[in-house]
Amino acid sequence: MKTISGLLLVVFIQALFFQTALAQEQEAALVPLPSLDDFTKGEDGWGFGLGLGVEYESAYEGSDEFGFEVQPAGAAQWRRGDDIFYWAGEALGWRGLRADTWLFDAAVAFDEGREESDSDDGRLDGLGDTDEGIEVVLQARRAFNADWRYWLDGRVVTGENGNLGIFGVGRRFGERKDGSGSEIGLVAVFHDSERANRDFGINALQSAASGLNETDLSGGFRSIGVNYSYRNYISENWQIFGEALYEHYGSDVADSPITRNNYEAEVGVGFIYVF
């Protein structure tokens, strides 16, 4: 009798572990990186996340003014196997996993530009508003192995207002495959002359209106930065997320009269409900 009871107990425990492992497998994110949200819970079909975040950040690129900003968070996603199509705020795109260690991402996004009113201290008076525009973002990430503990990243942002190139390396912390945990990345950013002057240049008309020295920048190295991302489930449907960014400008950008600080920084935290 004891033998039968013991056998039943072993079978029950094995079944329990099997169901737990199956549930974890079903809830595996497309890529287990906290910086890439996945609301599909490992299943084909629709996934939705909706929430709010609060950021404390630079008023504009190179600003010495900081403030709080509340922003919506989340996305609508549709998954089929190793592909996710998504709409997240001002971006519409596709993300796909290949061979377990390659991630490709393509998106069309809206660039809001910069407004004179972004500076409460009048630092941008006379410079006018920079142009808004549509951008295409192409990204490829290569993990060193299938658990995505370490990875390399390359990204190109091209659009009506110039081009950016972003290259980085990152490390993921935590053991779960559902996208929770944290990660840290180190990136180098490059821009062409059109993008550099859109963000930090001052033409003759702007110089006359603002009193700032005329400034013309060439393309090349823009900045080096570090970013940290955190994401965790506090219940079955609620996520908490956080991020921190520090970007240190190269000498050409730092010397622009627009650049009051030689860095940009932000810290944010928020909550998302996953349907």
PDB file of C-alpha atoms in Angstrom:
ATOM      1  CA  MET A   1       0.000   0.000   0.000  1.00  0.00           C
ATOM      2  CA  LYS A   2       2.830   2.350   0.883  1.00  0.00           C
ATOM      3  CA  THR A   3       4.481   1.506  -2.437  1.00  0.00           C
ATOM      4  CA  ILE A   4       1.326   2.397  -4.383  1.00  0.00           C
ATOM      5  CA  SER A   5       0.900   5.627  -2.396  1.00  0.00           C
ATOM      6  CA  GLY A   6       4.515   6.551  -2.984  1.00  0.00           C
ATOM      7  CA  LEU A   7       4.170   5.823  -6.691  1.00  0.00           C
ATOM      8  CA  LEU A   8       1.068   8.001  -6.933  1.00  0.00           C
ATOM      9  CA  LEU A   9       2.901  10.807  -5.102  1.00  0.00           C
ATOM     10  CA  VAL A  10       5.813  10.619  -7.548  1.00  0.00           C
ATOM     11  CA  VAL A  11       3.436  10.671 -10.515  1.00  0.00           C
ATOM     12  CA  PHE A  12       1.597  13.677  -9.031  1.00  0.00           C
ATOM     13  CA  ILE A  13       4.839  15.594  -8.461  1.00  0.00           C
ATOM     14  CA  GLN A  14       6.088  14.810 -11.967  1.00  0.00           C
ATOM     15  CA  ALA A  15       2.775  15.946 -13.441  1.00  0.00           C
ATOM     16  CA  LEU A  16       2.931  19.157 -11.414  1.00  0.00           C
ATOM     17  CA  PHE A  17       6.421  19.954 -12.633  1.00  0.00           C
ATOM     18  CA  PHE A  18       5.411  19.102 -16.193  1.00  0.00           C
ATOM     19  CA  GLN A  19       2.446  21.492 -16.042  1.00  0.00           C
ATOM     20  CA  THR A  20       4.633  24.232 -14.520  1.00  0.00           C
ATOM     21  CA  ALA A  21       7.274  23.778 -17.186  1.00  0.00           C
ATOM     22  CA  LEU A  22       4.585  23.751 -19.885  1.00  0.00           C
ATOM     23  CA  ALA A  23       3.061  26.967 -18.531  1.00  0.00           C
ATOM     24  CA  GLN A  24       6.492  28.652 -18.474  1.00  0.00           C
ATOM     25  CA  GLU A  25       7.127  27.493 -22.024  1.00  0.00           C
ATOM     26  CA  GLN A  26       3.755  28.834 -23.162  1.00  0.00           C
ATOM     27  CA  GLU A  27       4.447  32.176 -21.522  1.00  0.00           C
ATOM     28  CA  ALA A  28       7.910  32.539 -23.065  1.00  0.00           C
ATOM     29  CA  ALA A  29       8.451  35.938 -24.658  1.00  0.00           C
ATOM     30  CA  LEU A  30       9.599  36.092 -28.256  1.00  0.00           C
ATOM     31  CA  VAL A  31      12.924  37.356 -26.901  1.00  0.00           C
ATOM     32  CA  PRO A  32      13.419  37.430 -23.096  1.00  0.00           C
ATOM     33  CA  LEU A  33      14.707  41.017 -22.953  1.00  0.00           C
ATOM     34  CA  PRO A  34      12.949  43.482 -20.596  1.00  0.00           C
ATOM     35  CA  SER A  35      13.458  46.314 -23.087  1.00  0.00           C
ATOM     36  CA  LEU A  36      11.270  44.525 -25.675  1.00  0.00           C
ATOM     37  CA  ASP A  37       7.708  44.177 -24.430  1.00  0.00           C
ATOM     38  CA  ASP A  38       5.732  41.080 -25.402  1.00  0.00           C
ATOM     39  CA  PHE A  39       2.096  40.948 -24.285  1.00  0.00           C
ATOM     40  CA  THR A  40       1.144  37.764 -26.172  1.00  0.00           C
ATOM     41  CA  LYS A  41       2.103  35.436 -23.268  1.00  0.00           C
ATOM     42  CA  GLY A  42       3.760  33.031 -25.665  1.00  0.00           C
ATOM     43  CA  GLU A  43       0.589  32.327 -27.641  1.00  0.00           C
ATOM     44  CA  ASP A  44      -0.383  33.064 -31.221  1.00  0.00           C
ATOM     45  CA  GLY A  45      -3.011  35.741 -31.659  1.00  0.00           C
ATOM     46  CA  TRP A  46      -3.622  39.156 -30.152  1.00  0.00           C
ATOM     47  CA  GLY A  47      -1.909  40.613 -27.090  1.00  0.00           C
ATOM     48  CA  PHE A  48      -2.645  43.975 -25.513  1.00  0.00           C
ATOM     49  CA  GLY A  49      -0.927  46.041 -22.828  1.00  0.00           C
ATOM     50  CA  LEU A  50      -2.126  49.414 -21.553  1.00  0.00           C
ATOM     51  CA  GLY A  51      -0.642  51.620 -18.860  1.00  0.00           C
ATOM     52  CA  LEU A  52       1.121  54.834 -17.858  1.00  0.00           C
ATOM     53  CA  GLY A  53       4.673  55.844 -17.159  1.00  0.00           C
ATOM     54  CA  VAL A  54       6.249  58.843 -15.430  1.00  0.00           C
ATOM     55  CA  GLU A  55       9.611  60.111 -16.669  1.00  0.00           C
ATOM     56  CA  TYR A  56      12.022  62.637 -15.209  1.00  0.00           C
ATOM     57  CA  GLU A  57      14.078  63.775 -18.171  1.00  0.00           C
ATOM     58  CA  SER A  58      15.928  66.506 -20.041  1.00  0.00           C
ATOM     59  CA  ALA A  59      13.573  69.063 -21.578  1.00  0.00           C
ATOM     60  CA  TYR A  60      15.277  68.581 -24.971  1.00  0.00           C
ATOM     61  CA  GLU A  61      18.531  67.085 -26.249  1.00  0.00           C
ATOM     62  CA  GLY A  62      21.416  68.905 -24.560  1.00  0.00           C
ATOM     63  CA  SER A  63      19.165  70.793 -22.139  1.00  0.00           C
ATOM     64  CA  ASP A  64      20.141  71.756 -18.593  1.00  0.00           C
ATOM     65  CA  GLU A  65      16.436  71.842 -17.667  1.00  0.00           C
ATOM     66  CA  PHE A  66      14.692  68.751 -16.304  1.00  0.00           C
ATOM     67  CA  GLY A  67      11.071  67.955 -15.623  1.00  0.00           C
ATOM     68  CA  PHE A  68       8.447  65.253 -15.154  1.00  0.00           C
ATOM     69  CA  GLU A  69       6.325  63.960 -18.008  1.00  0.00           C
ATOM     70  CA  VAL A  70       3.458  61.445 -17.967  1.00  0.00           C
ATOM     71  CA  GLN A  71       3.254  59.219 -21.033  1.00  0.00           C
ATOM     72  CA  PRO A  72       1.047  56.320 -22.129  1.00  0.00           C
ATOM     73  CA  ALA A  73       2.658  52.875 -22.197  1.00  0.00           C
ATOM     74  CA  GLY A  74       1.815  49.577 -23.827  1.00  0.00           C
ATOM     75  CA  ALA A  75       1.045  48.254 -27.287  1.00  0.00           C
ATOM     76  CA  ALA A  76      -1.305  46.214 -29.436  1.00  0.00           C
ATOM     77  CA  GLN A  77       0.430  43.106 -30.793  1.00  0.00           C
ATOM     78  CA  TRP A  78      -0.400  40.169 -33.002  1.00  0.00           C
ATOM     79  CA  ARG A  79       1.800  37.092 -32.850  1.00  0.00           C
ATOM     80  CA  ARG A  80       2.217  34.171 -35.185  1.00  0.00           C
ATOM     81  CA  GLY A  81       5.021  31.806 -34.212  1.00  0.00           C
ATOM     82  CA  ASP A  82       8.286  33.733 -34.156  1.00  0.00           C
ATOM     83  CA  ASP A  83       6.820  36.940 -35.594  1.00  0.00           C
ATOM     84  CA  ILE A  84       5.059  39.815 -33.848  1.00  0.00           C
ATOM     85  CA  PHE A  85       3.374  42.755 -35.574  1.00  0.00           C
ATOM     86  CA  TYR A  86       2.812  45.717 -33.262  1.00  0.00           C
ATOM     87  CA  TRP A  87       1.415  49.192 -32.871  1.00  0.00           C
ATOM     88  CA  ALA A  88       3.031  51.078 -29.993  1.00  0.00           C
ATOM     89  CA  GLY A  89       2.188  54.754 -29.685  1.00  0.00           C
ATOM     90  CA  GLU A  90       3.732  56.477 -32.694  1.00  0.00           C
ATOM     91  CA  ALA A  91       5.353  53.350 -34.159  1.00  0.00           C
ATOM     92  CA  LEU A  92       3.997  50.572 -36.363  1.00  0.00           C
ATOM     93  CA  GLY A  93       6.271  47.618 -36.941  1.00  0.00           C
ATOM     94  CA  TRP A  94       7.269  43.967 -37.136  1.00  0.00           C
ATOM     95  CA  ARG A  95       9.643  41.941 -34.981  1.00  0.00           C
ATOM     96  CA  GLY A  96      10.897  38.454 -35.856  1.00  0.00           C
ATOM     97  CA  LEU A  97      13.111  35.829 -34.227  1.00  0.00           C
ATOM     98  CA  ARG A  98      15.288  33.651 -36.440  1.00  0.00           C
ATOM     99  CA  ALA A  99      17.473  30.666 -35.498  1.00  0.00           C
ATOM    100  CA  ASP A 100      16.895  31.473 -31.779  1.00  0.00           C
ATOM    101  CA  THR A 101      19.777  33.978 -31.757  1.00  0.00           C
ATOM    102  CA  TRP A 102      18.826  36.571 -34.382  1.00  0.00           C
ATOM    103  CA  LEU A 103      16.175  39.240 -33.825  1.00  0.00           C
ATOM    104  CA  PHE A 104      15.101  41.575 -36.618  1.00  0.00           C
ATOM    105  CA  ASP A 105      12.883  44.625 -36.174  1.00  0.00           C
ATOM    106  CA  ALA A 106      11.463  47.039 -38.732  1.00  0.00           C
ATOM    107  CA  ALA A 107       9.190  49.948 -37.873  1.00  0.00           C
ATOM    108  CA  VAL A 108       7.773  53.194 -39.201  1.00  0.00           C
ATOM    109  CA  ALA A 109       7.690  55.877 -36.512  1.00  0.00           C
ATOM    110  CA  PHE A 110       6.814  59.550 -36.096  1.00  0.00           C
ATOM    111  CA  ASP A 111       9.515  61.990 -34.977  1.00  0.00           C
ATOM    112  CA  GLU A 112       7.981  64.907 -33.060  1.00  0.00           C
ATOM    113  CA  GLY A 113      10.974  67.230 -33.440  1.00  0.00           C
ATOM    114  CA  ARG A 114      11.724  70.077 -31.011  1.00  0.00           C
ATOM    115  CA  GLU A 115       9.702  73.173 -30.156  1.00  0.00           C
ATOM    116  CA  GLU A 116      10.891  76.538 -28.846  1.00  0.00           C
ATOM    117  CA  SER A 117       8.506  76.113 -25.925  1.00  0.00           C
ATOM    118  CA  ASP A 118      10.382  72.992 -24.772  1.00  0.00           C
ATOM    119  CA  SER A 119      12.640  75.367 -22.835  1.00  0.00           C
ATOM    120  CA  ASP A 120      10.880  77.142 -19.976  1.00  0.00           C
ATOM    121  CA  ASP A 121      13.969  79.339 -19.514  1.00  0.00           C
ATOM    122  CA  GLY A 122      13.892  80.625 -23.090  1.00  0.00           C
ATOM    123  CA  ARG A 123      17.065  78.801 -24.138  1.00  0.00           C
ATOM    124  CA  LEU A 124      15.541  78.026 -27.544  1.00  0.00           C
ATOM    125  CA  ASP A 125      14.021  81.452 -28.273  1.00  0.00           C
ATOM    126  CA  GLY A 126      14.684  82.481 -31.862  1.00  0.00           C
ATOM    127  CA  LEU A 127      15.582  78.990 -33.053  1.00  0.00           C
ATOM    128  CA  GLY A 128      12.067  78.065 -34.165  1.00  0.00           C
ATOM    129  CA  ASP A 129      10.645  74.559 -34.171  1.00  0.00           C
ATOM    130  CA  THR A 130      12.559  71.731 -35.803  1.00  0.00           C
ATOM    131  CA  ASP A 131      10.749  69.731 -38.439  1.00  0.00           C
ATOM    132  CA  GLU A 132       8.563  66.787 -37.591  1.00  0.00           C
ATOM    133  CA  GLY A 133       8.871  63.750 -39.813  1.00  0.00           C
ATOM    134  CA  ILE A 134       8.468  60.063 -40.519  1.00  0.00           C
ATOM    135  CA  GLU A 135      11.323  57.711 -39.707  1.00  0.00           C
ATOM    136  CA  VAL A 136      12.091  54.131 -40.678  1.00  0.00           C
ATOM    137  CA  VAL A 137      13.858  52.121 -37.976  1.00  0.00           C
ATOM    138  CA  LEU A 138      15.735  48.938 -38.942  1.00  0.00           C
ATOM    139  CA  GLN A 139      17.316  46.847 -36.213  1.00  0.00           C
ATOM    140  CA  ALA A 140      19.193  43.563 -35.865  1.00  0.00           C
ATOM    141  CA  ARG A 141      20.259  41.898 -32.611  1.00  0.00           C
ATOM    142  CA  ARG A 142      22.550  38.870 -32.367  1.00  0.00           C
ATOM    143  CA  ALA A 143      22.686  36.861 -29.149  1.00  0.00           C
ATOM    144  CA  PHE A 144      25.739  34.802 -28.214  1.00  0.00           C
ATOM    145  CA  ASN A 145      23.427  31.890 -27.319  1.00  0.00           C
ATOM    146  CA  ALA A 146      19.725  31.065 -27.186  1.00  0.00           C
ATOM    147  CA  ASP A 147      19.193  32.314 -23.603  1.00  0.00           C
ATOM    148  CA  TRP A 148      20.000  35.900 -24.696  1.00  0.00           C
ATOM    149  CA  ARG A 149      22.371  36.471 -21.800  1.00  0.00           C
ATOM    150  CA  TYR A 150      24.678  38.610 -23.965  1.00  0.00           C
ATOM    151  CA  TRP A 151      23.886  40.252 -27.293  1.00  0.00           C
ATOM    152  CA  LEU A 152      25.090  42.710 -29.941  1.00  0.00           C
ATOM    153  CA  ASP A 153      22.845  45.341 -31.490  1.00  0.00           C
ATOM    154  CA  GLY A 154      22.844  47.400 -34.678  1.00  0.00           C
ATOM    155  CA  ARG A 155      20.192  49.958 -35.599  1.00  0.00           C
ATOM    156  CA  VAL A 156      19.657  52.454 -38.417  1.00  0.00           C
ATOM    157  CA  VAL A 157      17.173  55.328 -38.153  1.00  0.00           C
ATOM    158  CA  THR A 158      16.558  57.072 -41.454  1.00  0.00           C
ATOM    159  CA  GLY A 159      14.015  59.696 -42.404  1.00  0.00           C
ATOM    160  CA  GLU A 160      13.181  63.167 -43.618  1.00  0.00           C
ATOM    161  CA  ASN A 161      15.453  64.815 -41.043  1.00  0.00           C
ATOM    162  CA  GLY A 162      18.644  62.801 -41.460  1.00  0.00           C
ATOM    163  CA  ASN A 163      20.064  59.532 -40.290  1.00  0.00           C
ATOM    164  CA  LEU A 164      21.312  57.872 -37.115  1.00  0.00           C
ATOM    165  CA  GLY A 165      23.393  54.737 -36.614  1.00  0.00           C
ATOM    166  CA  ILE A 166      23.344  53.014 -33.218  1.00  0.00           C
ATOM    167  CA  PHE A 167      25.615  50.133 -32.232  1.00  0.00           C
ATOM    168  CA  GLY A 168      25.646  48.429 -28.850  1.00  0.00           C
ATOM    169  CA  VAL A 169      26.277  45.464 -26.616  1.00  0.00           C
ATOM    170  CA  GLY A 170      24.110  44.300 -23.732  1.00  0.00           C
ATOM    171  CA  ARG A 171      23.674  41.847 -20.884  1.00  0.00           C
ATOM    172  CA  ARG A 172      20.470  40.381 -19.485  1.00  0.00           C
ATOM    173  CA  PHE A 173      19.982  39.568 -15.791  1.00  0.00           C
ATOM    174  CA  GLY A 174      17.476  37.087 -14.399  1.00  0.00           C
ATOM    175  CA  GLU A 175      16.539  33.548 -15.368  1.00  0.00           C
ATOM    176  CA  ARG A 176      12.910  33.754 -16.537  1.00  0.00           C
ATOM    177  CA  LYS A 177      11.949  33.612 -20.196  1.00  0.00           C
ATOM    178  CA  ASP A 178       8.798  35.768 -19.961  1.00  0.00           C
ATOM    179  CA  GLY A 179      10.612  39.086 -20.492  1.00  0.00           C
ATOM    180  CA  SER A 180      10.870  39.952 -16.791  1.00  0.00           C
ATOM    181  CA  GLY A 181      14.150  40.825 -15.099  1.00  0.00           C
ATOM    182  CA  SER A 182      16.590  43.528 -16.101  1.00  0.00           C
ATOM    183  CA  GLU A 183      19.226  44.325 -18.685  1.00  0.00           C
ATOM    184  CA  ILE A 184      21.946  46.880 -19.290  1.00  0.00           C
ATOM    185  CA  GLY A 185      23.312  48.098 -22.604  1.00  0.00           C
ATOM    186  CA  LEU A 186      26.213  50.215 -23.802  1.00  0.00           C
ATOM    187  CA  VAL A 187      25.721  52.048 -27.111  1.00  0.00           C
ATOM    188  CA  ALA A 188      27.613  54.330 -29.491  1.00  0.00           C
ATOM    189  CA  VAL A 189      25.593  56.729 -31.660  1.00  0.00           C
ATOM    190  CA  PHE A 190      26.570  58.290 -34.996  1.00  0.00           C
ATOM    191  CA  HIS A 191      24.712  60.844 -37.115  1.00  0.00           C
ATOM    192  CA  ASP A 192      25.028  62.423 -40.545  1.00  0.00           C
ATOM    193  CA  SER A 193      25.379  66.183 -41.019  1.00  0.00           C
ATOM    194  CA  GLU A 194      21.670  66.683 -41.756  1.00  0.00           C
ATOM    195  CA  ARG A 195      20.597  65.087 -38.471  1.00  0.00           C
ATOM    196  CA  ALA A 196      23.428  66.773 -36.546  1.00  0.00           C
ATOM    197  CA  ASN A 197      22.397  70.243 -37.723  1.00  0.00           C
ATOM    198  CA  ARG A 198      18.696  69.530 -37.244  1.00  0.00           C
ATOM    199  CA  ASP A 199      19.340  68.827 -33.552  1.00  0.00           C
ATOM    200  CA  PHE A 200      22.366  71.010 -32.701  1.00  0.00           C
ATOM    201  CA  GLY A 201      23.124  73.339 -35.626  1.00  0.00           C
ATOM    202  CA  ILE A 202      22.297  77.042 -35.911  1.00  0.00           C
ATOM    203  CA  ASN A 203      21.900  78.644 -39.330  1.00  0.00           C
ATOM    204  CA  ALA A 204      22.292  82.341 -40.178  1.00  0.00           C
ATOM    205  CA  LEU A 205      18.612  83.221 -39.677  1.00  0.00           C
ATOM    206  CA  GLN A 206      18.463  81.383 -36.339  1.00  0.00           C
ATOM    207  CA  SER A 207      21.685  83.084 -35.238  1.00  0.00           C
ATOM    208  CA  ALA A 208      20.294  86.536 -36.010  1.00  0.00           C
ATOM    209  CA  ALA A 209      17.015  85.783 -34.191  1.00  0.00           C
ATOM    210  CA  SER A 210      18.513  84.113 -31.122  1.00  0.00           C
ATOM    211  CA  GLY A 211      21.854  85.876 -30.684  1.00  0.00           C
ATOM    212  CA  LEU A 212      23.631  82.499 -30.613  1.00  0.00           C
ATOM    213  CA  ASN A 213      26.703  81.863 -32.755  1.00  0.00           C
ATOM    214  CA  GLU A 214      26.106  80.318 -36.153  1.00  0.00           C
ATOM    215  CA  THR A 215      27.040  76.636 -35.934  1.00  0.00           C
ATOM    216  CA  ASP A 216      27.460  74.063 -38.708  1.00  0.00           C
ATOM    217  CA  LEU A 217      28.205  70.465 -37.725  1.00  0.00           C
ATOM    218  CA  SER A 218      29.569  67.629 -39.807  1.00  0.00           C
ATOM    219  CA  GLY A 219      28.487  64.026 -39.486  1.00  0.00           C
ATOM    220  CA  GLY A 220      30.262  61.435 -37.378  1.00  0.00           C
ATOM    221  CA  PHE A 221      30.356  60.410 -33.749  1.00  0.00           C
ATOM    222  CA  ARG A 222      27.454  61.788 -31.719  1.00  0.00           C
ATOM    223  CA  SER A 223      27.523  60.171 -28.272  1.00  0.00           C
ATOM    224  CA  ILE A 224      28.128  57.153 -26.114  1.00  0.00           C
ATOM    225  CA  GLY A 225      25.490  56.031 -23.671  1.00  0.00           C
ATOM    226  CA  VAL A 226      24.330  53.460 -21.181  1.00  0.00           C
ATOM    227  CA  ASN A 227      20.741  52.349 -20.620  1.00  0.00           C
ATOM    228  CA  TYR A 228      19.108  50.120 -18.032  1.00  0.00           C
ATOM    229  CA  SER A 229      15.713  48.412 -18.359  1.00  0.00           C
ATOM    230  CA  TYR A 230      13.632  46.596 -15.736  1.00  0.00           C
ATOM    231  CA  ARG A 231      10.351  44.705 -16.074  1.00  0.00           C
ATOM    232  CA  ASN A 232       8.518  42.411 -13.668  1.00  0.00           C
ATOM    233  CA  TYR A 233       5.095  40.887 -13.089  1.00  0.00           C
ATOM    234  CA  ILE A 234       3.531  41.921  -9.789  1.00  0.00           C
ATOM    235  CA  SER A 235       0.440  39.791 -10.532  1.00  0.00           C
ATOM    236  CA  GLU A 236      -0.846  37.678 -13.383  1.00  0.00           C
ATOM    237  CA  ASN A 237      -1.836  40.741 -15.410  1.00  0.00           C
ATOM    238  CA  TRP A 238       0.070  43.682 -13.951  1.00  0.00           C
ATOM    239  CA  GLN A 239       3.617  44.622 -14.932  1.00  0.00           C
ATOM    240  CA  ILE A 240       5.909  47.202 -13.403  1.00  0.00           C
ATOM    241  CA  PHE A 241       8.670  48.606 -15.582  1.00  0.00           C
ATOM    242  CA  GLY A 242      11.500  51.066 -15.204  1.00  0.00           C
ATOM    243  CA  GLU A 243      14.275  52.546 -17.291  1.00  0.00           C
ATOM    244  CA  ALA A 244      17.278  54.821 -16.926  1.00  0.00           C
ATOM    245  CA  LEU A 245      19.345  56.431 -19.672  1.00  0.00           C
ATOM    246  CA  TYR A 246      22.553  58.440 -19.744  1.00  0.00           C
ATOM    247  CA  GLU A 247      23.982  59.733 -23.038  1.00  0.00           C
ATOM    248  CA  HIS A 248      27.304  61.625 -23.098  1.00  0.00           C
ATOM    249  CA  TYR A 249      27.876  63.804 -26.164  1.00  0.00           C
ATOM    250  CA  GLY A 250      31.017  63.977 -28.257  1.00  0.00           C
ATOM    251  CA  SER A 251      33.007  67.216 -28.393  1.00  0.00           C
ATOM    252  CA  ASP A 252      31.397  68.602 -31.574  1.00  0.00           C
ATOM    253  CA  VAL A 253      27.889  68.254 -30.152  1.00  0.00           C
ATOM    254  CA  ALA A 254      28.934  69.440 -26.695  1.00  0.00           C
ATOM    255  CA  ASP A 255      30.408  72.634 -28.199  1.00  0.00           C
ATOM    256  CA  SER A 256      27.110  73.656 -29.821  1.00  0.00           C
ATOM    257  CA  PRO A 257      25.438  76.697 -28.155  1.00  0.00           C
ATOM    258  CA  ILE A 258      22.237  74.629 -28.019  1.00  0.00           C
ATOM    259  CA  THR A 259      23.925  72.079 -25.775  1.00  0.00           C
ATOM    260  CA  ARG A 260      23.735  73.499 -22.235  1.00  0.00           C
ATOM    261  CA  ASN A 261      24.764  70.126 -20.777  1.00  0.00           C
ATOM    262  CA  ASN A 262      27.163  67.723 -22.449  1.00  0.00           C
ATOM    263  CA  TYR A 263      24.773  64.895 -21.679  1.00  0.00           C
ATOM    264  CA  GLU A 264      21.139  63.823 -21.781  1.00  0.00           C
ATOM    265  CA  ALA A 265      19.548  61.753 -19.013  1.00  0.00           C
ATOM    266  CA  GLU A 266      16.195  60.330 -18.012  1.00  0.00           C
ATOM    267  CA  VAL A 267      14.666  58.017 -15.417  1.00  0.00           C
ATOM    268  CA  GLY A 268      11.211  56.504 -15.724  1.00  0.00           C
ATOM    269  CA  VAL A 269       8.841  54.094 -14.007  1.00  0.00           C
ATOM    270  CA  GLY A 270       5.350  52.854 -14.830  1.00  0.00           C
ATOM    271  CA  PHE A 271       2.712  50.145 -14.785  1.00  0.00           C
ATOM    272  CA  ILE A 272       1.053  48.162 -17.575  1.00  0.00           C
ATOM    273  CA  TYR A 273      -2.035  45.969 -17.480  1.00  0.00           C
ATOM    274  CA  VAL A 274      -1.701  42.975 -19.798  1.00  0.00           C
ATOM    275  CA  PHE A 275      -5.067  41.790 -21.133  1.00  0.00           C
TER     276      PHE A 275
END
